[in-house]
Coordinates of C-alpha atoms in Angstrom, one line a residue:
X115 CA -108.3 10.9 -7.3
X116 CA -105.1 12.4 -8.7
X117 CA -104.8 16.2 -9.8
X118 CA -105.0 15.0 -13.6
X119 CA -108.7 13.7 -13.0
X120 CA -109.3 17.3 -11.9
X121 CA -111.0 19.4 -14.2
X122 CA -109.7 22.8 -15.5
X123 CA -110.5 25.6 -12.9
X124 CA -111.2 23.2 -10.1
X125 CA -109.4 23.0 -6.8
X126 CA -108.1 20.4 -4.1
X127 CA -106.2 19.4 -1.1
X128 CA -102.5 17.4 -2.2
X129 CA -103.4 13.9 0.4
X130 CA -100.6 12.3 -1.4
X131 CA -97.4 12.3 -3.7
X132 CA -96.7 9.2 -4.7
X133 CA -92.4 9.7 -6.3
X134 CA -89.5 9.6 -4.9
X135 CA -86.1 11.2 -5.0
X136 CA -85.2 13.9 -7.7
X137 CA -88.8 14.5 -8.7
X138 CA -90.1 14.6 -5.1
X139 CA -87.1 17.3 -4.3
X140 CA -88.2 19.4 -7.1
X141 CA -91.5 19.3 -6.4
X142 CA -90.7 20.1 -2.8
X143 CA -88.9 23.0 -3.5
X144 CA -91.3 25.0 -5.7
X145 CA -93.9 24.4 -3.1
X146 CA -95.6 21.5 -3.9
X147 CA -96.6 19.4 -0.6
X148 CA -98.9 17.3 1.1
X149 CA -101.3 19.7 2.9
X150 CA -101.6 22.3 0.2
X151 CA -103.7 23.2 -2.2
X152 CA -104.2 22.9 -6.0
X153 CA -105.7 24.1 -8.7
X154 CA -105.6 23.1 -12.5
X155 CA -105.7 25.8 -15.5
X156 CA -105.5 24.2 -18.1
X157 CA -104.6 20.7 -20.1
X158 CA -102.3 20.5 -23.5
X159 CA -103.8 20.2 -27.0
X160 CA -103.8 16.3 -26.3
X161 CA -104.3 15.9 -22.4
X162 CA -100.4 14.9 -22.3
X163 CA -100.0 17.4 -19.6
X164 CA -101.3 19.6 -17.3
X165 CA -100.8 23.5 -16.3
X166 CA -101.6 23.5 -12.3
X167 CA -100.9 26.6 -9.9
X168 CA -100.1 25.5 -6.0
X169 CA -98.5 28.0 -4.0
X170 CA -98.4 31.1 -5.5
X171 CA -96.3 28.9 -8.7
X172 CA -97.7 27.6 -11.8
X173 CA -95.8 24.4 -13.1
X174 CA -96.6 22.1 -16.5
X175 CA -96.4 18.7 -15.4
X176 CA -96.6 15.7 -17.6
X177 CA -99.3 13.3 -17.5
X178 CA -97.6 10.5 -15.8
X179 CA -96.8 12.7 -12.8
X180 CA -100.2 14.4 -12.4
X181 CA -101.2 11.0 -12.0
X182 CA -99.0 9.7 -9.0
X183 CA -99.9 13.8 -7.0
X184 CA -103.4 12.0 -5.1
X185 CA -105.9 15.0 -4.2
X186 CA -109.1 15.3 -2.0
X187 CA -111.7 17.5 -3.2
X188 CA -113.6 19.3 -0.5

């Protein structure tokens, strides 16, 4: 399951990211790691991208990289 098959409001575990280089690093440094946990707000107009809040930062991230961040719902 990937953060973008998350509803709005609900919560998970990061299990996975599945980039590399420059868009692993920035993910890295604004928090974003295997091990912590996420939550989504809310999705655009037309689902193209997702508001999510993981580690005391909020971040819009496009569709096509919601989908490659795996979750585990507990």
């Amino acid at each position: 399951m990937s953060v973008f098959d998350l509803k709005a409001g609900e919560c998970a575990r990061i299990t996975d990211i599945a980039l590399e280089g420059g868009a692993r690093s920035r993910l890295d440094a604004l928090g974003i790691k295997v091990g912590e946990k996420v939550e989504v707000i809310a999705f655009s107009l037309f689902k193209s991208s997702v508001l999510i809040s993981c580690a005391a930062v909020r971040i819009g991230v496009r569709k096509a990289l919601a989908k490659k961040i795996e979750v585990s719902v507990k």
